[in-house]
XYZ file of C-alpha atoms in Angstrom:
634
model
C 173.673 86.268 145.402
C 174.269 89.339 147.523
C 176.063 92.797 146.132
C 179.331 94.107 148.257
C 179.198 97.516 148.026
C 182.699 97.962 149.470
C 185.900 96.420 149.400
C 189.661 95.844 151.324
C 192.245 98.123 151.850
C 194.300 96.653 149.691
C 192.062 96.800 146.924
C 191.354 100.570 147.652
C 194.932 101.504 147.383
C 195.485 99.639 144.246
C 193.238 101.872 142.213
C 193.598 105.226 140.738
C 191.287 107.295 140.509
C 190.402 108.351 137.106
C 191.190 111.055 134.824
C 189.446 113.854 135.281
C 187.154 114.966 132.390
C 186.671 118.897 131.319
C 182.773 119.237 130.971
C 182.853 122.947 131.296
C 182.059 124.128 128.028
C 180.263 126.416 126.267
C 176.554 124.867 127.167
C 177.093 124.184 131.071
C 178.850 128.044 131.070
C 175.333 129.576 128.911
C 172.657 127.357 130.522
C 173.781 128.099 134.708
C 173.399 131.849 133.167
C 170.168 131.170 132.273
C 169.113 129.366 135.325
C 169.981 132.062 137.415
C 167.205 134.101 135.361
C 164.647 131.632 135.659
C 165.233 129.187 138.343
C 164.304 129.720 142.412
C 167.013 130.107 144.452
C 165.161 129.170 147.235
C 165.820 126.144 148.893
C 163.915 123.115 147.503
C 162.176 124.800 144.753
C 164.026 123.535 141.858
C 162.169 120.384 139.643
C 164.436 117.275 140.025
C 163.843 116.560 136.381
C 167.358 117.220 135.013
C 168.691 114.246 137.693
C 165.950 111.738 136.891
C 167.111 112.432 132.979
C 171.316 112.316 133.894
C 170.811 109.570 136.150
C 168.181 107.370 134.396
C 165.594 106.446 137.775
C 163.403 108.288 139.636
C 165.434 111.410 142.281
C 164.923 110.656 146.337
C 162.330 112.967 148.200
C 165.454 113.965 149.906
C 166.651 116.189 147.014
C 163.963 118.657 148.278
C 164.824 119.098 151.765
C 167.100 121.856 153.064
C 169.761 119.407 154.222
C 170.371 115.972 153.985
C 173.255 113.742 154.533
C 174.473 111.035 151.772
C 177.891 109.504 151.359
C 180.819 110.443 149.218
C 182.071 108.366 146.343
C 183.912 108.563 143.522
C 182.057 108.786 140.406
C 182.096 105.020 138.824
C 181.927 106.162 134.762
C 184.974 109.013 135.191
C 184.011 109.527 131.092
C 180.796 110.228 131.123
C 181.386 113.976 131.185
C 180.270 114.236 134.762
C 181.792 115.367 138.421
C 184.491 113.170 139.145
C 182.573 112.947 142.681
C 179.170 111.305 143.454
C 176.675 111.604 146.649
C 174.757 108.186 147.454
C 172.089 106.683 149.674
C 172.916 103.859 151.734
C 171.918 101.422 148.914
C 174.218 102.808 146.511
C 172.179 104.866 144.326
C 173.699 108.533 142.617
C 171.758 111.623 144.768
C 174.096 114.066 143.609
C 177.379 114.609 141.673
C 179.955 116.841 143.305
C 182.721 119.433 141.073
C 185.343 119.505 143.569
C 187.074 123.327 143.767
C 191.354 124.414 144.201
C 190.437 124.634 148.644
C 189.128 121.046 149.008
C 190.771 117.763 148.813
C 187.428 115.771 148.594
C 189.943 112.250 148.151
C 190.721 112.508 152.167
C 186.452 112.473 152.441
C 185.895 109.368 150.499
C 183.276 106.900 152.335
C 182.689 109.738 154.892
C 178.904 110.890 155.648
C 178.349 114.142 153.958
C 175.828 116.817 155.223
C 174.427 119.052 151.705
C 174.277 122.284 153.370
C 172.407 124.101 150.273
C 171.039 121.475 147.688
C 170.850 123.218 143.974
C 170.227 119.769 142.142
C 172.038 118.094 139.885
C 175.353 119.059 140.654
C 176.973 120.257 143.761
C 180.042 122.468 144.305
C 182.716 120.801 147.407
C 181.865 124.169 149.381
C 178.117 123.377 149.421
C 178.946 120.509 151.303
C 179.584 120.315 155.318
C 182.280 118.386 155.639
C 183.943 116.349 158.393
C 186.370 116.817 160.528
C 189.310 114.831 160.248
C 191.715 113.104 163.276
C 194.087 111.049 160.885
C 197.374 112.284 159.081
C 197.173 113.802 156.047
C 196.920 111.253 152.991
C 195.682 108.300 155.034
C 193.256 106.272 153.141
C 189.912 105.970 154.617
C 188.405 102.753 154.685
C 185.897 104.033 152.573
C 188.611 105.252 150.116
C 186.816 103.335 147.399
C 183.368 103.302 148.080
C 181.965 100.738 145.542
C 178.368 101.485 143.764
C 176.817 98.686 141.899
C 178.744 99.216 138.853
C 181.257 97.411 140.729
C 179.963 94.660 142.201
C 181.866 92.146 143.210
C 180.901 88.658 144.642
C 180.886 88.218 148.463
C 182.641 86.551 150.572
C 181.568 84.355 153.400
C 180.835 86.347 156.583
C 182.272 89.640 154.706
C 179.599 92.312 156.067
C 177.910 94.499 153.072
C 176.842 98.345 153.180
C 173.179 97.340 153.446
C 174.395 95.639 157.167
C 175.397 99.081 158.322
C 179.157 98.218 158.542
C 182.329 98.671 156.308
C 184.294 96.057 155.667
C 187.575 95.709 157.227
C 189.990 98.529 156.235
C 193.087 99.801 157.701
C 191.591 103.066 159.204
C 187.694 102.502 160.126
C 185.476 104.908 158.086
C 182.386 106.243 159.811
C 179.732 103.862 159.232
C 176.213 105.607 157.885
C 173.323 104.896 160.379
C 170.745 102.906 159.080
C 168.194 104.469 159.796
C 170.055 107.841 159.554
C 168.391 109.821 162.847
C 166.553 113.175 162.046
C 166.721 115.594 161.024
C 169.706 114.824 158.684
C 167.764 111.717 157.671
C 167.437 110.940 153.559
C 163.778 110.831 153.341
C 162.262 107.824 152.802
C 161.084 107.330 149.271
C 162.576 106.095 145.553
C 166.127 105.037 145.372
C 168.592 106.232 143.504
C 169.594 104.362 140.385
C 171.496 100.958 140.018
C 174.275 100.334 137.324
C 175.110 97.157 136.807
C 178.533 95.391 135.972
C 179.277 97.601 132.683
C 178.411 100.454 134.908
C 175.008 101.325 133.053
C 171.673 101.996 135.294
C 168.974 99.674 135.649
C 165.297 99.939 136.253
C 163.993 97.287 138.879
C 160.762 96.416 139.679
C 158.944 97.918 142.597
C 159.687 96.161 145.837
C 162.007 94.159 145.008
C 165.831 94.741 146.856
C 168.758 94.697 144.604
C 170.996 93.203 147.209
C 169.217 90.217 147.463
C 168.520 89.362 143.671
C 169.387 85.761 142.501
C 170.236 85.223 138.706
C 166.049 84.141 138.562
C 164.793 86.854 139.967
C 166.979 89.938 139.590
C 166.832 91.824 136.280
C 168.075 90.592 133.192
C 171.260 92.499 132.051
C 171.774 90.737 128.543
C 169.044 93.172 126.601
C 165.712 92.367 126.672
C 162.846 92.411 124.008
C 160.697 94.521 125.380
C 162.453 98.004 125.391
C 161.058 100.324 128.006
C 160.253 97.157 130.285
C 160.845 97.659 134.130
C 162.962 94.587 134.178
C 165.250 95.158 131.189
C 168.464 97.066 130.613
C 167.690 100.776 130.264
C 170.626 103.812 130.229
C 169.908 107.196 130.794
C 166.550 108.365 129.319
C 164.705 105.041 129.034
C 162.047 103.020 131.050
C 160.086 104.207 134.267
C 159.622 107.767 134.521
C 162.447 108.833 131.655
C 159.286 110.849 129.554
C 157.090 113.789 130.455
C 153.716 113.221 131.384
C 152.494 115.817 129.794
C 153.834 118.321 127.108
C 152.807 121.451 125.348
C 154.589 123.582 122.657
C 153.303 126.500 121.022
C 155.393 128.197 117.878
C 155.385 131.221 115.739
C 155.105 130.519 111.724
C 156.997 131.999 109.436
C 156.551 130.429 106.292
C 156.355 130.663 102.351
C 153.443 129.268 100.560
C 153.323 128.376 96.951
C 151.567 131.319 95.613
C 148.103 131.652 93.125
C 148.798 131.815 89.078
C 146.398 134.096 87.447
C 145.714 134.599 83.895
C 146.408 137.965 82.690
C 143.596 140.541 84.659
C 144.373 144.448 83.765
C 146.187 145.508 80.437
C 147.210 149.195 79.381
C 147.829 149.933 75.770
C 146.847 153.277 73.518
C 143.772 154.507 71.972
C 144.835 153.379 68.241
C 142.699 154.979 65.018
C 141.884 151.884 62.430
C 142.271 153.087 59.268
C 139.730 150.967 57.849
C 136.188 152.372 57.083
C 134.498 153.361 59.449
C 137.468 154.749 60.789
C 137.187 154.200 64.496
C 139.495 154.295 67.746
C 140.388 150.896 68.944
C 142.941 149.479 71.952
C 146.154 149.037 70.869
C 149.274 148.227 71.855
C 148.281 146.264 74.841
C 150.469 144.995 77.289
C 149.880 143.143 80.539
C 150.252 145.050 84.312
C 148.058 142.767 86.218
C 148.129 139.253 86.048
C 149.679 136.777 83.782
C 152.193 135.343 87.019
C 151.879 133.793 90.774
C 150.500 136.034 93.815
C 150.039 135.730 97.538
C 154.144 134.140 97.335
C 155.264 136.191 99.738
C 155.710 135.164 103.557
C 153.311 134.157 105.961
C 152.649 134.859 109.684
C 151.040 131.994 111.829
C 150.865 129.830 114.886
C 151.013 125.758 115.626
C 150.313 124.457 119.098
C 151.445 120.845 120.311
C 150.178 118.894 123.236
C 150.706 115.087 124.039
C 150.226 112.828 127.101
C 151.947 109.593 128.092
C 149.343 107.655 128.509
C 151.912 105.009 131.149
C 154.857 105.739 132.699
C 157.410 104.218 130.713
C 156.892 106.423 127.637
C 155.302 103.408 125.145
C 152.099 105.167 123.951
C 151.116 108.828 123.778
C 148.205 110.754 122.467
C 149.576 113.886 120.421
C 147.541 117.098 119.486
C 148.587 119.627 116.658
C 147.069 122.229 115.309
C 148.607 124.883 112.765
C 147.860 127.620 110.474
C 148.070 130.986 108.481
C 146.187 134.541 108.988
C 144.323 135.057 106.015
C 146.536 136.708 103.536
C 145.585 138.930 101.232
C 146.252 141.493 98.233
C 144.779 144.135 96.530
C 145.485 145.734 92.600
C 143.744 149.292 91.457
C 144.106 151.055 88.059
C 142.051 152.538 86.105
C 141.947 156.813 84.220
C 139.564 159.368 82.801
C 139.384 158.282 79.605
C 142.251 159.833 78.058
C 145.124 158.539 80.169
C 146.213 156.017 80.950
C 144.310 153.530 78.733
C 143.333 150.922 80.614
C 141.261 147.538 79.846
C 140.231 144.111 80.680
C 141.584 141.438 78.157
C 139.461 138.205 77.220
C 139.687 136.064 74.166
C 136.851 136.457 72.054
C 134.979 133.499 70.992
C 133.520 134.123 68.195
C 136.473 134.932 66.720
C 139.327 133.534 68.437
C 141.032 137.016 68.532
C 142.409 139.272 71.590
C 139.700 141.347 72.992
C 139.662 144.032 75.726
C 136.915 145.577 77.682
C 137.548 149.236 77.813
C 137.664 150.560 81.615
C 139.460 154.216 81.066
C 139.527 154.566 76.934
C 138.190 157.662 75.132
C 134.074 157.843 75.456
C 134.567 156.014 79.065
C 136.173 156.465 82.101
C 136.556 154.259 85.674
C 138.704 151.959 87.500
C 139.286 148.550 88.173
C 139.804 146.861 91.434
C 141.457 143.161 91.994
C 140.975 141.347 95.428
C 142.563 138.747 96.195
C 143.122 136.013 99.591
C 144.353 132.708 100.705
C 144.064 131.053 104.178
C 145.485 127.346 105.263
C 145.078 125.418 108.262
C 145.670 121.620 109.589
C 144.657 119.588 112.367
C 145.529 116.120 113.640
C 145.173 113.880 116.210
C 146.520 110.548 117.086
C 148.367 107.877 119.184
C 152.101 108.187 119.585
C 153.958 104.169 120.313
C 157.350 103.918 121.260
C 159.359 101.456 118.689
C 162.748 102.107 120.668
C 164.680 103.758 123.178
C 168.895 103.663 123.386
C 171.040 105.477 125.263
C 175.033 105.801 123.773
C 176.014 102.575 121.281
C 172.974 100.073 123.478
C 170.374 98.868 121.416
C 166.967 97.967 123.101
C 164.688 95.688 120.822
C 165.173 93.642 117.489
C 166.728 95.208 114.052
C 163.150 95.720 112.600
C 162.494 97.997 115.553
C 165.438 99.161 116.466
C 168.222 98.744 114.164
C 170.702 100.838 111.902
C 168.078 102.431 109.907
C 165.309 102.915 111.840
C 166.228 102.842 115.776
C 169.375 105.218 115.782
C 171.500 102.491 117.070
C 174.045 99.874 116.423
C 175.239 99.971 113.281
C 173.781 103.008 113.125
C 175.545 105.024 115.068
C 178.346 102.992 115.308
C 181.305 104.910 113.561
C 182.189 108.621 112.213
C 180.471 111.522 113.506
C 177.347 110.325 113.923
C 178.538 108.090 116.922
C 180.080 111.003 118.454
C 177.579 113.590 118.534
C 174.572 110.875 119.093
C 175.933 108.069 121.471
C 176.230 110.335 124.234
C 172.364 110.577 124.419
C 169.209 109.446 124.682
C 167.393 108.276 121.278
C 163.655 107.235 120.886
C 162.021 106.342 117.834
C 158.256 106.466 117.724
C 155.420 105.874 115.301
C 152.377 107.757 114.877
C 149.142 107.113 113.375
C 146.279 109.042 113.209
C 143.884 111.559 111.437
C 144.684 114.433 109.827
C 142.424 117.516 108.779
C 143.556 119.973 106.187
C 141.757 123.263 104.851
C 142.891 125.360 101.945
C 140.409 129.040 101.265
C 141.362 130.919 98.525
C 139.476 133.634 96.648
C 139.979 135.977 93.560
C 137.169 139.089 92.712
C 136.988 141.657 89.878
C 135.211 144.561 89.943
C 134.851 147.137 87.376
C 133.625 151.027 88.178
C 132.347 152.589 84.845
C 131.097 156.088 83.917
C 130.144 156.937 80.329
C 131.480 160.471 79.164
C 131.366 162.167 75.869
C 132.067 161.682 72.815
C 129.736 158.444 73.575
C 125.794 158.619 73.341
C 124.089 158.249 76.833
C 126.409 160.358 78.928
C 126.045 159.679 82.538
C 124.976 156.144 82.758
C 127.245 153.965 85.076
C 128.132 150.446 85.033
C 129.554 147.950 87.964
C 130.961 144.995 86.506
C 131.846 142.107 89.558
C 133.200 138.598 88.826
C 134.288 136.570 91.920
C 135.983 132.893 91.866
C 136.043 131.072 95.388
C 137.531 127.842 96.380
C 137.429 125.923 99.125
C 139.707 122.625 99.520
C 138.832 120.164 102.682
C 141.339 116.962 103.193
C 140.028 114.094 105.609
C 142.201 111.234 105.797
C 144.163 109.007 107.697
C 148.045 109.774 108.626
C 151.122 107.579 109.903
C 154.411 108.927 110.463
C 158.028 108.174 112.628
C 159.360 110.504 114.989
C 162.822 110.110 116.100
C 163.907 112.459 119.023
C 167.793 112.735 120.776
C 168.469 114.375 124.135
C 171.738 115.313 125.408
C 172.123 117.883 128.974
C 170.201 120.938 127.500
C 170.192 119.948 124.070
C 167.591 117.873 121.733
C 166.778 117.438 118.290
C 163.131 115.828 116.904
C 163.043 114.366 113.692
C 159.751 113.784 111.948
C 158.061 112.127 108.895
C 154.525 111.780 108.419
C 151.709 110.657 105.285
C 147.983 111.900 105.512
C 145.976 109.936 102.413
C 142.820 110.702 102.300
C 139.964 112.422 100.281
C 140.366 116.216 99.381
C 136.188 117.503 98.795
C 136.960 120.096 96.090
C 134.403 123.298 96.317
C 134.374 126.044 93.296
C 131.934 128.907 93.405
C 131.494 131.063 90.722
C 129.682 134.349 90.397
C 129.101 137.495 88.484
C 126.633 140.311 87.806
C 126.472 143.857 86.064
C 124.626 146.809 87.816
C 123.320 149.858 85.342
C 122.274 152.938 85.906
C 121.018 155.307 83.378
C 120.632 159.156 85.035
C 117.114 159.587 86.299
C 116.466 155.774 86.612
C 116.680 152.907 89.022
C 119.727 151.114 89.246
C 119.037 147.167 86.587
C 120.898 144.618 87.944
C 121.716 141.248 85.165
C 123.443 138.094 85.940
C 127.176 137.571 84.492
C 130.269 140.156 84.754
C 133.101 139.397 82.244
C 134.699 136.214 82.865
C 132.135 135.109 85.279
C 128.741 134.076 82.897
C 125.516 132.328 82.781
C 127.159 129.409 81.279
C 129.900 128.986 84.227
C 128.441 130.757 87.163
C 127.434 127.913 89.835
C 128.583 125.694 92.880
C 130.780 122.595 91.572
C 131.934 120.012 93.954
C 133.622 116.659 94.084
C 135.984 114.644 95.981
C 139.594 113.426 94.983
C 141.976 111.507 96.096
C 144.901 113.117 97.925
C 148.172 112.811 99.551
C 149.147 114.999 102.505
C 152.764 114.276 103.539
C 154.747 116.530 105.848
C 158.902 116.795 107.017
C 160.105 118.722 110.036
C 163.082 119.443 112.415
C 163.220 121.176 115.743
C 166.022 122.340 117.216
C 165.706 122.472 121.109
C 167.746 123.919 124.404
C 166.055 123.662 127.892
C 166.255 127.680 129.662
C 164.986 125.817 132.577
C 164.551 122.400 134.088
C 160.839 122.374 132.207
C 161.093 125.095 129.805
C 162.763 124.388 126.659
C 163.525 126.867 123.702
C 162.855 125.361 120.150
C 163.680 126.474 116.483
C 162.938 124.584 113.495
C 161.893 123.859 109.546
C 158.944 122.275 108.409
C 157.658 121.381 104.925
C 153.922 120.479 103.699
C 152.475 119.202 100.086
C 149.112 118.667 99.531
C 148.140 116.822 95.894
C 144.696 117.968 93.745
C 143.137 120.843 95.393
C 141.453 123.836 93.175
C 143.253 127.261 93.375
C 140.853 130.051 91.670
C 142.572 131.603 88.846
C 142.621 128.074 87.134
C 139.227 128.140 87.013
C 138.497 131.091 85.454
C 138.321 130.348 81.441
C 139.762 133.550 79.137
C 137.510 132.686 76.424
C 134.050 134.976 76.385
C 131.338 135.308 73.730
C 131.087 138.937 73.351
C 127.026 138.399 72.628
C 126.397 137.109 76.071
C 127.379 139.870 77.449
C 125.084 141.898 80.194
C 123.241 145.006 77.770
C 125.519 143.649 74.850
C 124.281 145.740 72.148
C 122.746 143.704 70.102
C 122.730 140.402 72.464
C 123.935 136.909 70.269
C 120.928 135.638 69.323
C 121.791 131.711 69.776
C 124.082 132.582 72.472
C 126.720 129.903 70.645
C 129.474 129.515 71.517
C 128.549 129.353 75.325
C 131.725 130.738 76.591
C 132.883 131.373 79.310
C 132.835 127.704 80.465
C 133.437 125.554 83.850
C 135.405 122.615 83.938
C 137.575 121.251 87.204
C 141.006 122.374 86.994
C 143.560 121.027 90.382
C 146.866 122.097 90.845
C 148.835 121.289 94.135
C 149.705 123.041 96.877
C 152.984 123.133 99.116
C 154.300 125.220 101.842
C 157.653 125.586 103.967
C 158.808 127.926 106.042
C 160.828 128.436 109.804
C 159.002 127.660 113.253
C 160.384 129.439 116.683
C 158.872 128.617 120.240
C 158.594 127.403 123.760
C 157.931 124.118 125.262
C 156.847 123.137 128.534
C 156.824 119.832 130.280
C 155.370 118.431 133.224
């Protein structure tokens, strides 16, 4: 059946037109401040992006040109927070929304062609427009008074003429008509409509070619939901179906983040030189207490990068194939003590095996003087890659798709949405909920050394002769594994907020090397280098490896607020665990035979109990922290 686009005279002056809606807040004041840093002024520079997103469809060609003529209209949803005034093409379709201003009474314009002097995009002030002269007395209604769009549709009548003829229909005072084709230069340029609402005033998507004034109930797209959400023929508001999704995207972010830090068993003690009264009398370490060690390092905040990327592989936003890649500088830290053999006393504590007593290895103690040095890093970084499917995309309280896909708990919608503040803040935009599934790559470097610097000094026999004790523990944690996740995303003007869940399980390949050796030098000789430190020996030093099973989930939110029509600021939180990887100073075992010992003096002559010993000790892994960027889209 065919569309009438206008209506009587009698109809016209029956209606009000509606109450006027405040949308000059905070956001509209803050971002037009920011587009006048960032944004062209010249003529036809500006991206129509923000219309296609208000509007819902695809912007004409003729938003770029310098002028253009269009007609004006009262805006058909008064309460959807925009202009009370609309721009359209001769079919209909939104081109432009218009604030009227105190000087202009844009109600004796209505139905009138309108020439955009200077087009800025989505919204137009009444003084950017040329406007008409007018030969009729002041408050006459123009026959185009009411200007219909297709949110009003209303049946024809026989031999009733529609806007698509050229002609008005009949009205008490004969509006210009708009020329069809409108003669150059102040011509719309031919290209993509505008958008079509349809009875409940919500736009529609339509498929290409086809002419929404000549649609018949078999033909003409279905307005009663559809089950295929996205489709070109179904019911789509705002930010869903053809062209409502970047093509492309890219966001990079600065890190700021916490990681859970690296326990280590207790490394450097101080204490006094203590004489034992029992014969021999002798000096021994006493009174030891911990100042190295013995609690968690590398906690402390952590600089690093992530970088995004995804395409839309069609142009209805279904299925996307996402990039990320994230991680930390290596972080590091760094202990020294150490004395000239009278103060401070200083050691390295073990448990001695043979006896099951605490032990210390004198670094500055009378007889012996040096220092000791404790290195220690950690470095993480992820990778993924994977396909991005749309599950749903609503606009306001409209549901696209079944409950499984789209319903209270998973789309954003319905029930949802559908009372308290959630309905308020979220059914006045665009939702999409997506799965992802992919692969993820995670690495996880840590590493922990000792080294000792000894000098032997009186009253001790061979005066002179140096030692340098090393032990080093390094771990290295790989995760390969498959990931799925949701992400649920809401746009509103400038505004959006991303939502995301996802669950790498895979394998983590768990690497522990572990090495150690003790250099001497007597004076006058060449330097003897043994294998084994302290708490790095012959019966643990080696490569270990296996593979474990491992979970790898991760929870974010980003915060976003376009500066520009393509450049969007973003702020968020994100939070990663990772289950059975090695962390270095749980694999160092306390327990050392004395006798094993590099020049022990005498050596154990079994070499029982072998101690120090390897065996796999995991621990998980977790890190948080705050994320700041930019975004652009294409």
């Amino acid at each position: 059946m065919a569309f009438v686009l206008a209506s009587a005279a009698s109809v016209a002056l029956a209606q009000q037109a509606p109450a006027r809606r405040n949308v000059r807040d905070a956001d509209r004041a803050a971002g037009e401040l920011i587009d006048s840093f960032f944004d062209s002024a010249a003529d036809g520079s500006r991206s129509m992006r923000p219309v296609k997103n208000a509007l819902g469809g695809q912007p004409s060609k003729a938003s770029v040109r310098p002028q253009w003529t269009a007609r004006l209209a009262r805006n058909p949803k008064a309460d959807d927070g925009n202009p009370p005034y609309v721009l359209i093409d001769r079919y209909g379709g939104i081109q432009r929304y218009v604030e009227p201003t105190p000087t202009v009474n844009l109600d004796r314009y209505l139905g009138q062609t309108i020439t955009v002097r200077r087009d800025t995009g989505h919204t137009l002030l009444a003084s950017q427009l040329e406007l008409p002269k007018l030969a009729r007395p002041a408050g006459a209604v123009v026959g185009g008074g009411d200007v219909r769009l297709a949110a009003a549709e209303e049946p024809a009548t026989p031999g009733e003429p529609t806007l698509a003829d050229g002609a008005a229909a009949a009205e008490a005072i004969p509006a210009e008509p708009l020329p069809d084709p409108i003669p150059q230069p102040q011509s719309m340029v031919e290209g993509q409509q505008g958008p079509w609402l349809d009875a409940a005033g919500n736009p529609i998507n339509l498929p290409e070619g086809s002419d929404p004034l000549y649609l018949d109930e078999s033909e003409g797209p279905h307005l009663q939901g559809c089950a295929s959400c996205g489709s070109a023929v179904c019911q789509a508001q705002g930010g869903c179906g053809l062209g409502s999704r970047p093509v492309l995207w890219v966001r990079g972010e600065y890190l700021a983040w916490w990681a859970d830090g690296m326990d280590i068993p207790p490394l450097v003690v101080r204490g006094d030189a203590v004489t034992n009264p029992d014969p021999p009398p002798a000096q021994v370490f006493g009174n030891a207490f911990v100042v190295y060690g013995n609690q968690t390092i590398l906690d402390g905040v952590r600089s690093g990068g992530r970088v995004r990327a995804g395409y839309w592989l069609d142009d209805y936003g279904q299925t996307a194939i996402e990039g990320e890649y994230f991680g930390f500088g290596q972080i590091s830290e760094q202990f020294n003590d150490g004395g000239d053999g009278t103060f401070p006393i200083v050691g390295r504590p073990f448990i001695d095996a043979t006896t099951g007593l605490n032990a210390v290895e004198d670094v500055s103690f009378p007889g012996i003087r040096g220092s000791v040095v404790v290195n220690s890093d950690s470095k993480f970084q992820s990778a993924g890659i994977g396909l991005r499917r749309n599950l749903c995309c609503a606009s306001g309280q409209t549901c696209c798709g079944d409950p499984v896909t789209c319903g209270s708990q998973v789309g954003g919608c319905g029930a949802g949405v559908g009372g308290g503040p959630c309905a308020t803040l979220f059914g006045k935009g665009t939702r999409h909920t997506d799965v992802y599934f992919g692969f993820r790559w995670a690495q996880l470097q840590e590493g922990l050394a000792i080294q000792e610097n000894l000098e032997v000094i009186a009253p001790s026999t061979d005066v002179g002769t140096t030692f340098q004790v090393n032990d080093a523990f390094n771990v290295n944690n790989e995760f390969v594994g498959g990931e799925i996740g949701f992400i649920w995303d809401w746009d509103y003007r400038r505004w959006s907020l991303e939502a995301l869940t996802k669950l790498g399980v895979g394998s983590t390949r768990q690497r522990v090397n572990i090495s150690g050796s003790t250099t001497r030098t007597e004076p006058g000789e060449d330097p003897e280098t043994r294998s084994g430190g302290l708490l790095a020996q012959d019966s643990n030093i080696g490569n270990y490896e296996r593979n474990e099973l491992s979970v790898l989930p991760q929870l974010g939110v980003t915060l976003g607020y376009k500066l520009t029509e393509r450049l969007k600021l973003t702020g968020g939180y994100t939070f990663v665990y990772w289950s059975n990887v090695v962390r270095p100073g749980d694999q160092i075992d306390p327990e050392v035979n004395p006798g094993n010992l590099p020049f022990a003096n005498p050596p154990d002559a079994d070499g029982l109990p072998a101690r120090p010993q390897f065996s796999f000790r995991q621990n998980d892994f977790w890190a948080h922290g705050l994320s700041a960027g930019l975004e652009y889209q294409w």
